[in-house]
Amino acid sequence: MERKRIRLTVAYDGTNYHGWQLQNNGNTIEAELNRCLTELLNEPIQVVGASRTDSGVHALGNVAVFDTASRMPAGKISYAMNQRLPEDIRIQKSEEVPADWHPRHCESRKIYEYRIYRAEFPMPVKRLYSYFTYHSLDVEKMREAAAYLEGRHDFKSFCQAGSQVQSTVRTIYMLWVEEQGPDIVIRVCGNGFLYNMVRIIAGTLLEVGEGKREPESMQWVLEAGDRAAAGPTAPAHGLTLMKYEFLA
Amino acid sequence: MERKRIRLTVAYDGTNYHGWQLQNNGNTIEAELNRCLTELLNEPIQVVGASRTDSGVHALGNVAVFDTASRMPAGKISYAMNQRLPEDIRIQKSEEVPADWHPRHCESRKIYEYRIYRAEFPMPVKRLYSYFTYHSLDVEKMREAAAYLEGRHDFKSFCQAGSQVQSTVRTIYMLWVEEQGPDIVIRVCGNGFLYNMVRIIAGTLLEVGEGKREPESMQWVLEAGDRAAAGPTAPAHGLTLMKYEFLA
């Protein structure tokens, strides 16, 4: 039976999930997708995800693939899945891709946003999707600091200790800090990110904004190659995986 | 003992509440505020709210007042309440007002927003605070229709049947329809609104946007003085009470 490979663009509210990746305890995005597809297509399906986002992180456009012998048209799978998924997960697109296409073995750009809400008091309707702070933030200094991180660098200082990767060199194409009314949005586009890298960048830029460290200090944070040189890991719920762009 | 009157600016995520007003069954915003203040100030407190928002409606700035003999400085009450309230309710401001000031007996303007997310599929992170539709919407026609409703009119057609009010005449100062990326926001500023009025306006403008009725039909909807002439009541979760402005 001929099998075809399907790519899903997956959006979710991470609030009630233990992240993307299958776990023995706790519900995950991957587990929900596998369950839904296995029921829908009546064959055992295991998806392969592009980004294994952490517990509490949101996504507008994460990506997953799976193979199926089903004759359901690729474009209809999104509609059928959305009838069966919980309302905090929605497939945005389903399409056929070449049988050897793999989301982690192809050149890509990802865009993440880290959203900060700065005010005297938290705003309930923002609490699930942004990090609240009552500290004044010097956005201009955050921008200066961000500029040091753009480009190709060894981001070892911005990688959660204990993470096992061959190389900690990554390229950040763009790192903006944007004011949107009372929100400050850190938007980062890169070819790949180390474990907790965006949240550590956000936590470090927050310290710059609060005046706890100077923008110029980013240079030695990078050179130190030591997680302890960077700032804290900002909370997961402020982070959203916005978009993947595949270059091949 | 001298009593003073305190005004609270109250923000909440209405998702998990049965609206503002005290009920025998189900948790309400008013019940949470009364419980919190009674504990905090160690005297029985009952707040009086400006807008008794429906189940599921959100607020950035609803208003309530209460009287207290407490000597806690008015400006500190917000901080103390926010330590005790559930995270989906947050006081944005607490201040002393004249002893005869009443939020429903003074001239005011309120601003509501009704948010619509238009796309092929729902977006999980938007699902709690906007109404999803996959229908194409003609925003220009929605704006034309909105213009008919601005000004002083008898809004009987836009009032939930069974509502008991002396007069159904209200003034809408402004009714905008704004595109914000994939969102369409209906923003309305008025001196007072009838029961479900903003949601019925939103439901009627949605029908105009979908091409089910023409903008010019707003004129006879107003003239009909009949709830059946207007469109459906749009779902509560798309509605947010943004702001009160008191003119006295």
CSV table of C-alpha atoms in Angstrom, one decimal:
chain,number,residue,atom,x,y,z
A,1,MET,CA,0.0,0.0,0.0
A,2,GLU,CA,1.4,3.3,-1.0
A,3,ARG,CA,2.1,5.6,1.9
A,4,LYS,CA,2.3,9.4,1.7
A,5,ARG,CA,3.9,11.9,4.1
A,6,ILE,CA,1.7,14.6,5.5
A,7,ARG,CA,2.9,17.9,7.1
A,8,LEU,CA,0.8,19.6,9.7
A,9,THR,CA,1.0,23.2,10.9
A,10,VAL,CA,-0.1,23.0,14.5
A,11,ALA,CA,-1.3,25.8,16.8
A,12,TYR,CA,-1.9,25.4,20.5
A,13,ASP,CA,-2.4,27.0,23.8
A,14,GLY,CA,0.3,25.4,25.9
A,15,THR,CA,-1.3,26.3,29.2
A,16,ASN,CA,-2.8,22.9,30.0
A,17,TYR,CA,-0.1,20.7,28.4
A,18,HIS,CA,3.2,19.3,29.7
A,19,GLY,CA,4.9,20.5,26.5
A,20,TRP,CA,5.1,18.9,23.1
A,21,GLN,CA,6.9,15.6,23.7
A,22,LEU,CA,5.4,12.3,24.7
A,23,GLN,CA,5.7,11.6,28.5
A,24,ASN,CA,4.6,8.9,30.8
A,25,ASN,CA,2.9,11.4,33.1
A,26,GLY,CA,0.8,14.3,31.8
A,27,ASN,CA,-0.9,15.2,28.6
A,28,THR,CA,1.2,16.5,25.7
A,29,ILE,CA,0.6,18.0,22.3
A,30,GLU,CA,2.3,15.0,20.6
A,31,ALA,CA,0.1,12.5,22.5
A,32,GLU,CA,-3.1,14.4,21.5
A,33,LEU,CA,-2.0,14.4,17.8
A,34,ASN,CA,-1.1,10.7,17.8
A,35,ARG,CA,-4.4,9.8,19.5
A,36,CYS,CA,-6.4,11.9,17.1
A,37,LEU,CA,-4.7,10.7,14.0
A,38,THR,CA,-4.8,7.0,15.0
A,39,GLU,CA,-8.5,7.3,15.6
A,40,LEU,CA,-9.2,9.3,12.4
A,41,LEU,CA,-7.1,7.2,10.0
A,42,ASN,CA,-7.6,3.9,11.7
A,43,GLU,CA,-3.9,3.0,11.7
A,44,PRO,CA,-1.3,3.6,14.4
A,45,ILE,CA,0.3,7.0,13.8
A,46,GLN,CA,3.2,8.7,15.5
A,47,VAL,CA,4.0,12.2,14.5
A,48,VAL,CA,7.5,13.7,14.3
A,49,GLY,CA,7.6,17.3,15.5
A,50,ALA,CA,9.8,20.1,14.4
A,51,SER,CA,10.1,21.9,17.8
A,52,ARG,CA,9.6,20.0,21.1
A,53,THR,CA,8.3,23.1,22.9
A,54,ASP,CA,8.4,23.1,26.7
A,55,SER,CA,5.5,22.9,29.1
A,56,GLY,CA,3.5,26.1,29.0
A,57,VAL,CA,4.9,27.4,25.7
A,58,HIS,CA,2.4,28.3,23.0
A,59,ALA,CA,2.5,27.9,19.3
A,60,LEU,CA,0.8,29.5,16.3
A,61,GLY,CA,2.8,27.4,13.8
A,62,ASN,CA,4.7,24.4,15.0
A,63,VAL,CA,5.1,21.7,12.5
A,64,ALA,CA,4.8,17.9,12.5
A,65,VAL,CA,4.8,15.1,9.9
A,66,PHE,CA,3.6,11.6,9.7
A,67,ASP,CA,3.1,8.9,7.1
A,68,THR,CA,-0.2,7.3,6.3
A,69,ALA,CA,-1.7,4.9,3.8
A,70,SER,CA,-5.0,6.7,4.1
A,71,ARG,CA,-6.6,8.0,0.9
A,72,MET,CA,-8.1,10.9,2.7
A,73,PRO,CA,-7.0,14.0,0.6
A,74,ALA,CA,-4.1,15.7,2.4
A,75,GLY,CA,-5.9,19.1,2.6
A,76,LYS,CA,-9.0,17.6,4.3
A,77,ILE,CA,-7.0,16.1,7.2
A,78,SER,CA,-6.9,19.4,9.0
A,79,TYR,CA,-10.7,19.7,8.9
A,80,ALA,CA,-11.2,16.2,10.2
A,81,MET,CA,-8.6,16.6,12.9
A,82,ASN,CA,-10.1,19.8,14.2
A,83,GLN,CA,-13.4,18.1,14.7
A,84,ARG,CA,-11.7,15.7,17.1
A,85,LEU,CA,-9.0,17.7,18.9
A,86,PRO,CA,-9.5,19.6,22.1
A,87,GLU,CA,-10.2,23.3,21.5
A,88,ASP,CA,-6.7,24.3,22.7
A,89,ILE,CA,-5.1,22.5,19.7
A,90,ARG,CA,-6.0,23.4,16.1
A,91,ILE,CA,-4.4,22.3,12.9
A,92,GLN,CA,-3.9,25.3,10.6
A,93,LYS,CA,-2.8,23.4,7.5
A,94,SER,CA,-2.3,19.8,6.3
A,95,GLU,CA,-0.4,19.1,3.0
A,96,GLU,CA,1.5,16.4,1.3
A,97,VAL,CA,5.3,16.7,1.3
A,98,PRO,CA,8.0,14.5,-0.4
A,99,ALA,CA,8.4,11.1,1.3
A,100,ASP,CA,11.9,12.0,2.5
A,101,TRP,CA,11.1,15.5,3.9
A,102,HIS,CA,11.9,15.7,7.6
A,103,PRO,CA,11.2,18.8,9.7
A,104,ARG,CA,14.4,18.6,11.7
A,105,HIS,CA,16.7,17.7,8.7
A,106,CYS,CA,16.1,20.6,6.5
A,107,GLU,CA,17.2,24.2,6.6
A,108,SER,CA,14.6,26.4,8.3
A,109,ARG,CA,14.0,29.6,10.1
A,110,LYS,CA,11.8,29.9,13.1
A,111,ILE,CA,10.3,32.9,14.6
A,112,TYR,CA,9.6,33.1,18.4
A,113,GLU,CA,7.9,35.9,20.3
A,114,TYR,CA,8.4,36.5,24.0
A,115,ARG,CA,5.7,38.9,25.3
A,116,ILE,CA,6.1,41.1,28.4
A,117,TYR,CA,3.2,43.0,29.9
A,118,ARG,CA,4.5,46.0,31.9
A,119,ALA,CA,2.1,47.7,34.3
A,120,GLU,CA,1.4,48.4,37.9
A,121,PHE,CA,-0.9,45.4,38.2
A,122,PRO,CA,-1.4,42.2,36.1
A,123,MET,CA,-4.2,42.2,33.5
A,124,PRO,CA,-6.2,39.0,33.8
A,125,VAL,CA,-7.0,38.6,30.1
A,126,LYS,CA,-3.2,38.8,29.4
A,127,ARG,CA,-2.0,36.5,32.1
A,128,LEU,CA,-1.8,33.3,30.1
A,129,TYR,CA,0.1,34.7,27.1
A,130,SER,CA,2.5,37.2,28.5
A,131,TYR,CA,5.0,37.7,31.3
A,132,PHE,CA,3.9,40.4,33.8
A,133,THR,CA,6.4,42.8,35.4
A,134,TYR,CA,5.9,45.9,37.4
A,135,HIS,CA,9.5,47.0,36.8
A,136,SER,CA,10.2,49.9,34.5
A,137,LEU,CA,12.0,48.7,31.4
A,138,ASP,CA,14.4,50.7,29.3
A,139,VAL,CA,13.5,49.4,25.9
A,140,GLU,CA,16.2,51.3,24.2
A,141,LYS,CA,18.8,49.5,26.3
A,142,MET,CA,17.1,46.2,25.6
A,143,ARG,CA,17.5,46.9,21.9
A,144,GLU,CA,21.2,47.8,22.2
A,145,ALA,CA,21.7,44.5,24.1
A,146,ALA,CA,19.8,42.5,21.5
A,147,ALA,CA,22.0,43.8,18.7
A,148,TYR,CA,25.0,42.0,20.3
A,149,LEU,CA,23.2,38.7,19.9
A,150,GLU,CA,22.3,39.0,16.3
A,151,GLY,CA,24.5,37.0,13.9
A,152,ARG,CA,26.4,33.7,14.2
A,153,HIS,CA,27.7,33.1,17.7
A,154,ASP,CA,28.4,30.3,20.2
A,155,PHE,CA,25.3,30.6,22.4
A,156,LYS,CA,26.6,28.2,25.1
A,157,SER,CA,25.9,30.8,27.8
A,158,PHE,CA,22.2,30.9,26.6
A,159,CYS,CA,21.8,27.1,26.7
A,160,GLN,CA,20.3,25.3,29.7
A,161,ALA,CA,23.1,23.4,31.5
A,162,GLY,CA,22.9,19.7,31.0
A,163,SER,CA,21.6,19.9,27.4
A,164,GLN,CA,23.5,17.6,25.1
A,165,VAL,CA,24.1,19.0,21.7
A,166,GLN,CA,27.1,18.7,19.4
A,167,SER,CA,27.5,22.4,18.7
A,168,THR,CA,26.2,25.4,20.5
A,169,VAL,CA,26.8,27.7,17.5
A,170,ARG,CA,23.6,29.2,16.1
A,171,THR,CA,22.6,32.1,13.9
A,172,ILE,CA,20.2,34.7,14.9
A,173,TYR,CA,19.0,36.5,11.8
A,174,MET,CA,17.0,39.2,13.6
A,175,LEU,CA,16.3,40.0,17.3
A,176,TRP,CA,13.9,42.9,17.7
A,177,VAL,CA,12.5,44.5,20.8
A,178,GLU,CA,9.2,46.1,20.0
A,179,GLU,CA,6.7,48.2,22.0
A,180,GLN,CA,3.1,47.4,21.4
A,181,GLY,CA,1.1,49.7,23.7
A,182,PRO,CA,1.8,48.4,27.2
A,183,ASP,CA,3.5,45.2,25.9
A,184,ILE,CA,7.1,44.7,25.0
A,185,VAL,CA,7.6,42.0,22.5
A,186,ILE,CA,11.0,40.3,21.9
A,187,ARG,CA,10.9,38.7,18.5
A,188,VAL,CA,13.7,36.5,17.4
A,189,CYS,CA,14.3,34.7,14.1
A,190,GLY,CA,17.0,32.1,13.9
A,191,ASN,CA,18.0,28.9,12.1
A,192,GLY,CA,17.7,26.9,15.3
A,193,PHE,CA,17.6,27.4,19.1
A,194,LEU,CA,19.3,25.6,21.9
A,195,TYR,CA,17.3,24.3,24.9
A,196,ASN,CA,15.7,27.3,26.6
A,197,MET,CA,17.7,29.7,24.5
A,198,VAL,CA,14.9,32.1,23.7
A,199,ARG,CA,13.7,32.2,27.3
A,200,ILE,CA,17.3,32.8,28.6
A,201,ILE,CA,17.7,35.6,26.0
A,202,ALA,CA,14.4,37.1,27.3
A,203,GLY,CA,15.4,36.8,30.9
A,204,THR,CA,18.8,38.5,30.2
A,205,LEU,CA,17.2,41.3,28.2
A,206,LEU,CA,14.7,41.8,31.0
A,207,GLU,CA,17.7,42.3,33.4
A,208,VAL,CA,19.1,44.9,30.9
A,209,GLY,CA,15.8,46.6,30.8
A,210,GLU,CA,15.6,46.8,34.6
A,211,GLY,CA,19.1,48.3,34.7
A,212,LYS,CA,20.7,45.3,36.4
A,213,ARG,CA,23.2,44.8,33.6
A,214,GLU,CA,24.5,47.0,30.8
A,215,PRO,CA,23.9,46.3,27.1
A,216,GLU,CA,27.7,46.1,26.5
A,217,SER,CA,27.8,43.2,28.9
A,218,MET,CA,26.3,40.9,26.2
A,219,GLN,CA,29.7,40.6,24.6
A,220,TRP,CA,31.3,39.0,27.6
A,221,VAL,CA,28.2,36.9,28.3
A,222,LEU,CA,28.7,35.4,24.9
A,223,GLU,CA,32.4,35.0,25.4
A,224,ALA,CA,32.0,33.4,28.8
A,225,GLY,CA,30.4,30.3,27.3
A,226,ASP,CA,28.9,29.7,30.7
A,227,ARG,CA,25.1,29.5,31.5
A,228,ALA,CA,25.8,31.4,34.8
A,229,ALA,CA,26.9,34.5,32.9
A,230,ALA,CA,23.5,35.0,31.4
A,231,GLY,CA,20.3,36.1,33.1
A,232,PRO,CA,17.5,33.8,34.4
A,233,THR,CA,15.2,31.7,32.2
A,234,ALA,CA,12.1,33.8,31.7
A,235,PRO,CA,8.8,31.9,32.4
A,236,ALA,CA,7.4,29.7,29.7
A,237,HIS,CA,3.9,31.2,29.3
A,238,GLY,CA,5.4,34.4,27.7
A,239,LEU,CA,6.8,32.4,24.8
A,240,THR,CA,5.1,31.6,21.5
A,241,LEU,CA,6.5,29.8,18.5
A,242,MET,CA,5.1,32.0,15.8
A,243,LYS,CA,6.2,30.5,12.5
A,244,TYR,CA,8.4,28.1,10.6
A,245,GLU,CA,9.9,28.9,7.2
A,246,PHE,CA,11.5,25.9,5.4
A,247,LEU,CA,14.1,26.8,2.9
A,248,ALA,CA,14.2,23.5,1.2
B,1,MET,CA,-16.8,55.8,63.1
B,2,GLU,CA,-16.2,57.7,59.9
B,3,ARG,CA,-16.8,55.8,56.7
B,4,LYS,CA,-15.3,56.6,53.4
B,5,ARG,CA,-16.3,55.5,49.9
B,6,ILE,CA,-13.8,53.7,47.8
B,7,ARG,CA,-13.9,53.3,44.0
B,8,LEU,CA,-12.3,50.2,42.4
B,9,THR,CA,-11.3,49.8,38.8
B,10,VAL,CA,-11.7,46.0,38.3
B,11,ALA,CA,-10.3,43.9,35.5
B,12,TYR,CA,-11.2,40.3,35.0
B,13,ASP,CA,-11.2,37.3,32.7
B,14,GLY,CA,-14.9,36.3,32.6
B,15,THR,CA,-14.2,32.8,31.3
B,16,ASN,CA,-14.7,31.0,34.6
B,17,TYR,CA,-17.4,33.3,36.1
B,18,HIS,CA,-21.2,33.4,35.9
B,19,GLY,CA,-21.0,37.1,35.2
B,20,TRP,CA,-20.7,40.0,37.6
B,21,GLN,CA,-23.9,39.8,39.7
B,22,LEU,CA,-24.4,37.8,42.9
B,23,GLN,CA,-26.2,34.5,42.3
B,24,ASN,CA,-27.2,31.6,44.3
B,25,ASN,CA,-25.5,29.2,42.0
B,26,GLY,CA,-22.1,29.8,40.5
B,27,ASN,CA,-19.2,32.0,41.2
B,28,THR,CA,-19.4,35.7,40.2
B,29,ILE,CA,-17.1,38.6,40.2
B,30,GLU,CA,-19.2,40.5,42.7
B,31,ALA,CA,-19.1,37.5,45.1
B,32,GLU,CA,-15.3,37.3,44.9
B,33,LEU,CA,-14.9,41.0,45.6
B,34,ASN,CA,-17.3,40.9,48.5
B,35,ARG,CA,-15.5,37.9,50.0
B,36,CYS,CA,-12.1,39.4,49.5
B,37,LEU,CA,-13.0,42.8,51.0
B,38,THR,CA,-14.9,41.3,53.9
B,39,GLU,CA,-11.8,39.3,54.8
B,40,LEU,CA,-9.3,42.1,54.2
B,41,LEU,CA,-11.1,44.9,56.0
B,42,ASN,CA,-12.7,42.7,58.7
B,43,GLU,CA,-16.2,44.1,58.2
B,44,PRO,CA,-19.1,43.0,56.0
B,45,ILE,CA,-18.6,44.6,52.6
B,46,GLN,CA,-21.0,44.6,49.6
B,47,VAL,CA,-19.8,46.3,46.5
B,48,VAL,CA,-22.0,48.2,44.0
B,49,GLY,CA,-20.9,47.6,40.4
B,50,ALA,CA,-21.2,50.0,37.5
B,51,SER,CA,-21.8,47.3,34.8
B,52,ARG,CA,-23.3,43.9,35.6
B,53,THR,CA,-21.6,42.1,32.8
B,54,ASP,CA,-22.9,38.8,31.6
B,55,SER,CA,-21.4,35.3,32.1
B,56,GLY,CA,-18.3,35.0,30.0
B,57,VAL,CA,-17.8,38.8,29.3
B,58,HIS,CA,-14.4,40.2,30.1
B,59,ALA,CA,-13.4,43.6,31.5
B,60,LEU,CA,-10.3,45.7,31.6
B,61,GLY,CA,-12.0,48.5,33.5
B,62,ASN,CA,-15.3,47.8,35.2
B,63,VAL,CA,-16.0,49.9,38.3
B,64,ALA,CA,-17.3,49.2,41.8
B,65,VAL,CA,-17.7,51.2,45.0
B,66,PHE,CA,-18.1,50.3,48.6
B,67,ASP,CA,-18.0,52.1,52.0
B,68,THR,CA,-15.6,51.2,54.7
B,69,ALA,CA,-14.6,52.3,58.2
B,70,SER,CA,-11.1,50.9,57.6
B,71,ARG,CA,-8.2,53.3,58.0
B,72,MET,CA,-6.2,51.5,55.2
B,73,PRO,CA,-5.1,54.2,52.7
B,74,ALA,CA,-7.4,54.0,49.7
B,75,GLY,CA,-4.5,53.6,47.3
B,76,LYS,CA,-3.2,50.6,49.2
B,77,ILE,CA,-6.4,48.6,49.0
B,78,SER,CA,-5.7,47.5,45.4
B,79,TYR,CA,-2.4,46.0,46.4
B,80,ALA,CA,-3.9,44.2,49.4
B,81,MET,CA,-6.8,42.9,47.4
B,82,ASN,CA,-4.6,41.6,44.6
B,83,GLN,CA,-2.8,39.4,47.1
B,84,ARG,CA,-6.1,37.7,47.9
B,85,LEU,CA,-8.0,37.6,44.7
B,86,PRO,CA,-7.9,34.7,42.2
B,87,GLU,CA,-5.5,35.5,39.3
B,88,ASP,CA,-8.4,36.0,36.9
B,89,ILE,CA,-9.5,39.2,38.8
B,90,ARG,CA,-7.2,42.1,39.4
B,91,ILE,CA,-7.9,45.5,40.8
B,92,GLN,CA,-6.3,48.2,38.6
B,93,LYS,CA,-6.9,51.1,40.9
B,94,SER,CA,-8.4,52.0,44.3
B,95,GLU,CA,-9.2,55.5,45.3
B,96,GLU,CA,-11.5,57.5,47.6
B,97,VAL,CA,-14.5,59.3,46.1
B,98,PRO,CA,-17.1,61.6,47.6
B,99,ALA,CA,-19.5,59.8,49.9
B,100,ASP,CA,-22.5,60.4,47.6
B,101,TRP,CA,-20.7,59.3,44.4
B,102,HIS,CA,-22.5,56.3,42.8
B,103,PRO,CA,-21.3,54.6,39.6
B,104,ARG,CA,-24.8,54.2,38.2
B,105,HIS,CA,-26.1,57.7,39.1
B,106,CYS,CA,-23.6,59.8,37.3
B,107,GLU,CA,-23.0,60.7,33.7
B,108,SER,CA,-20.5,58.3,32.1
B,109,ARG,CA,-19.1,57.0,28.9
B,110,LYS,CA,-18.3,53.3,28.5
B,111,ILE,CA,-16.2,51.7,25.8
B,112,TYR,CA,-16.8,48.1,24.9
B,113,GLU,CA,-14.8,46.1,22.3
B,114,TYR,CA,-16.2,43.1,20.4
B,115,ARG,CA,-13.4,41.1,18.9
B,116,ILE,CA,-13.8,38.8,15.9
B,117,TYR,CA,-11.1,36.5,14.6
B,118,ARG,CA,-11.6,35.6,11.0
B,119,ALA,CA,-9.6,32.7,9.5
B,120,GLU,CA,-10.0,29.3,8.0
B,121,PHE,CA,-9.5,27.6,11.4
B,122,PRO,CA,-9.7,28.8,15.1
B,123,MET,CA,-6.4,29.9,16.8
B,124,PRO,CA,-6.2,28.4,20.2
B,125,VAL,CA,-4.5,31.3,21.9
B,126,LYS,CA,-7.3,33.6,20.7
B,127,ARG,CA,-10.2,31.4,21.6
B,128,LEU,CA,-11.1,32.8,25.0
B,129,TYR,CA,-11.1,36.5,24.0
B,130,SER,CA,-12.5,36.6,20.5
B,131,TYR,CA,-15.3,35.2,18.4
B,132,PHE,CA,-14.1,32.9,15.6
B,133,THR,CA,-15.7,32.9,12.2
B,134,TYR,CA,-14.6,31.3,8.9
B,135,HIS,CA,-17.0,33.5,6.9
B,136,SER,CA,-15.5,36.3,4.8
B,137,LEU,CA,-16.5,39.7,6.2
B,138,ASP,CA,-17.0,42.8,4.2
B,139,VAL,CA,-15.5,45.3,6.7
B,140,GLU,CA,-16.4,48.3,4.6
B,141,LYS,CA,-20.1,47.3,4.7
B,142,MET,CA,-19.9,46.7,8.4
B,143,ARG,CA,-18.6,50.3,8.8
B,144,GLU,CA,-21.5,51.7,6.7
B,145,ALA,CA,-24.0,49.8,8.8
B,146,ALA,CA,-22.3,51.0,12.0
B,147,ALA,CA,-22.7,54.6,11.0
B,148,TYR,CA,-26.5,54.3,11.1
B,149,LEU,CA,-26.3,53.4,14.8
B,150,GLU,CA,-24.2,56.3,15.9
B,151,GLY,CA,-26.1,59.1,17.7
B,152,ARG,CA,-29.2,59.2,19.9
B,153,HIS,CA,-31.7,56.5,19.0
B,154,ASP,CA,-34.3,54.2,20.4
B,155,PHE,CA,-32.4,51.0,20.6
B,156,LYS,CA,-35.4,48.8,21.4
B,157,SER,CA,-34.5,46.5,18.5
B,158,PHE,CA,-31.1,45.9,20.1
B,159,CYS,CA,-32.4,45.1,23.5
B,160,GLN,CA,-32.9,41.6,24.8
B,161,ALA,CA,-36.6,40.9,25.0
B,162,GLY,CA,-37.9,40.8,28.6
B,163,SER,CA,-35.5,43.5,29.8
B,164,GLN,CA,-37.3,46.0,32.0
B,165,VAL,CA,-36.1,49.5,31.5
B,166,GLN,CA,-38.0,52.8,31.5
B,167,SER,CA,-36.5,54.1,28.3
B,168,THR,CA,-34.7,52.3,25.5
B,169,VAL,CA,-33.2,55.5,24.1
B,170,ARG,CA,-29.4,55.7,24.3
B,171,THR,CA,-26.6,57.6,22.7
B,172,ILE,CA,-23.8,56.0,20.8
B,173,TYR,CA,-21.0,58.5,20.5
B,174,MET,CA,-18.8,56.4,18.3
B,175,LEU,CA,-19.1,53.0,16.7
B,176,TRP,CA,-15.9,52.0,14.8
B,177,VAL,CA,-15.1,48.8,13.0
B,178,GLU,CA,-11.3,48.3,12.9
B,179,GLU,CA,-9.1,45.7,11.2
B,180,GLN,CA,-6.2,44.6,13.3
B,181,GLY,CA,-4.4,42.0,11.3
B,182,PRO,CA,-6.7,39.0,11.2
B,183,ASP,CA,-9.0,40.5,13.9
B,184,ILE,CA,-11.9,42.7,13.3
B,185,VAL,CA,-12.7,44.9,16.3
B,186,ILE,CA,-16.0,46.6,16.9
B,187,ARG,CA,-15.4,49.4,19.3
B,188,VAL,CA,-18.4,51.2,20.8
B,189,CYS,CA,-18.5,54.2,23.1
B,190,GLY,CA,-21.9,55.2,24.6
B,191,ASN,CA,-23.5,56.7,27.6
B,192,GLY,CA,-25.2,53.5,28.6
B,193,PHE,CA,-26.2,50.2,27.0
B,194,LEU,CA,-29.3,48.1,27.1
B,195,TYR,CA,-29.2,44.4,28.1
B,196,ASN,CA,-27.1,42.6,25.5
B,197,MET,CA,-27.1,45.7,23.3
B,198,VAL,CA,-23.4,45.5,22.3
B,199,ARG,CA,-23.6,41.8,21.6
B,200,ILE,CA,-26.8,42.3,19.4
B,201,ILE,CA,-25.1,45.1,17.6
B,202,ALA,CA,-22.1,42.8,17.0
B,203,GLY,CA,-24.3,40.0,15.8
B,204,THR,CA,-26.1,42.3,13.4
B,205,LEU,CA,-22.9,43.8,12.0
B,206,LEU,CA,-21.6,40.3,11.5
B,207,GLU,CA,-24.7,39.5,9.3
B,208,VAL,CA,-24.0,42.7,7.3
B,209,GLY,CA,-20.3,41.6,7.0
B,210,GLU,CA,-21.4,38.2,5.7
B,211,GLY,CA,-23.7,39.8,3.2
B,212,LYS,CA,-26.9,38.5,4.8
B,213,ARG,CA,-28.3,42.0,5.2
B,214,GLU,CA,-27.5,45.4,3.7
B,215,PRO,CA,-26.0,48.3,5.6
B,216,GLU,CA,-29.1,50.5,4.7
B,217,SER,CA,-31.3,47.9,6.6
B,218,MET,CA,-30.0,49.4,9.9
B,219,GLN,CA,-32.4,52.2,9.5
B,220,TRP,CA,-35.5,50.0,9.5
B,221,VAL,CA,-34.1,47.8,12.2
B,222,LEU,CA,-33.9,50.9,14.4
B,223,GLU,CA,-37.4,52.0,13.3
B,224,ALA,CA,-39.0,48.5,13.9
B,225,GLY,CA,-38.5,48.7,17.7
B,226,ASP,CA,-38.5,44.9,17.7
B,227,ARG,CA,-35.8,42.6,18.9
B,228,ALA,CA,-36.6,40.2,16.0
B,229,ALA,CA,-35.6,42.8,13.4
B,230,ALA,CA,-32.0,42.8,14.5
B,231,GLY,CA,-29.4,40.0,14.2
B,232,PRO,CA,-28.5,37.3,16.7
B,233,THR,CA,-26.8,38.0,20.0
B,234,ALA,CA,-23.1,37.4,19.4
B,235,PRO,CA,-21.4,35.1,21.9
B,236,ALA,CA,-20.3,36.6,25.2
B,237,HIS,CA,-16.6,35.7,25.1
B,238,GLY,CA,-15.8,38.1,22.3
B,239,LEU,CA,-16.9,41.1,24.4
B,240,THR,CA,-14.7,43.1,26.7
B,241,LEU,CA,-15.7,46.2,28.8
B,242,MET,CA,-12.6,48.3,28.1
B,243,LYS,CA,-13.1,51.5,30.1
B,244,TYR,CA,-15.4,53.9,32.0
B,245,GLU,CA,-15.1,57.6,31.8
B,246,PHE,CA,-17.1,59.5,34.4
B,247,LEU,CA,-18.0,63.0,33.5
B,248,ALA,CA,-18.9,64.1,37.0
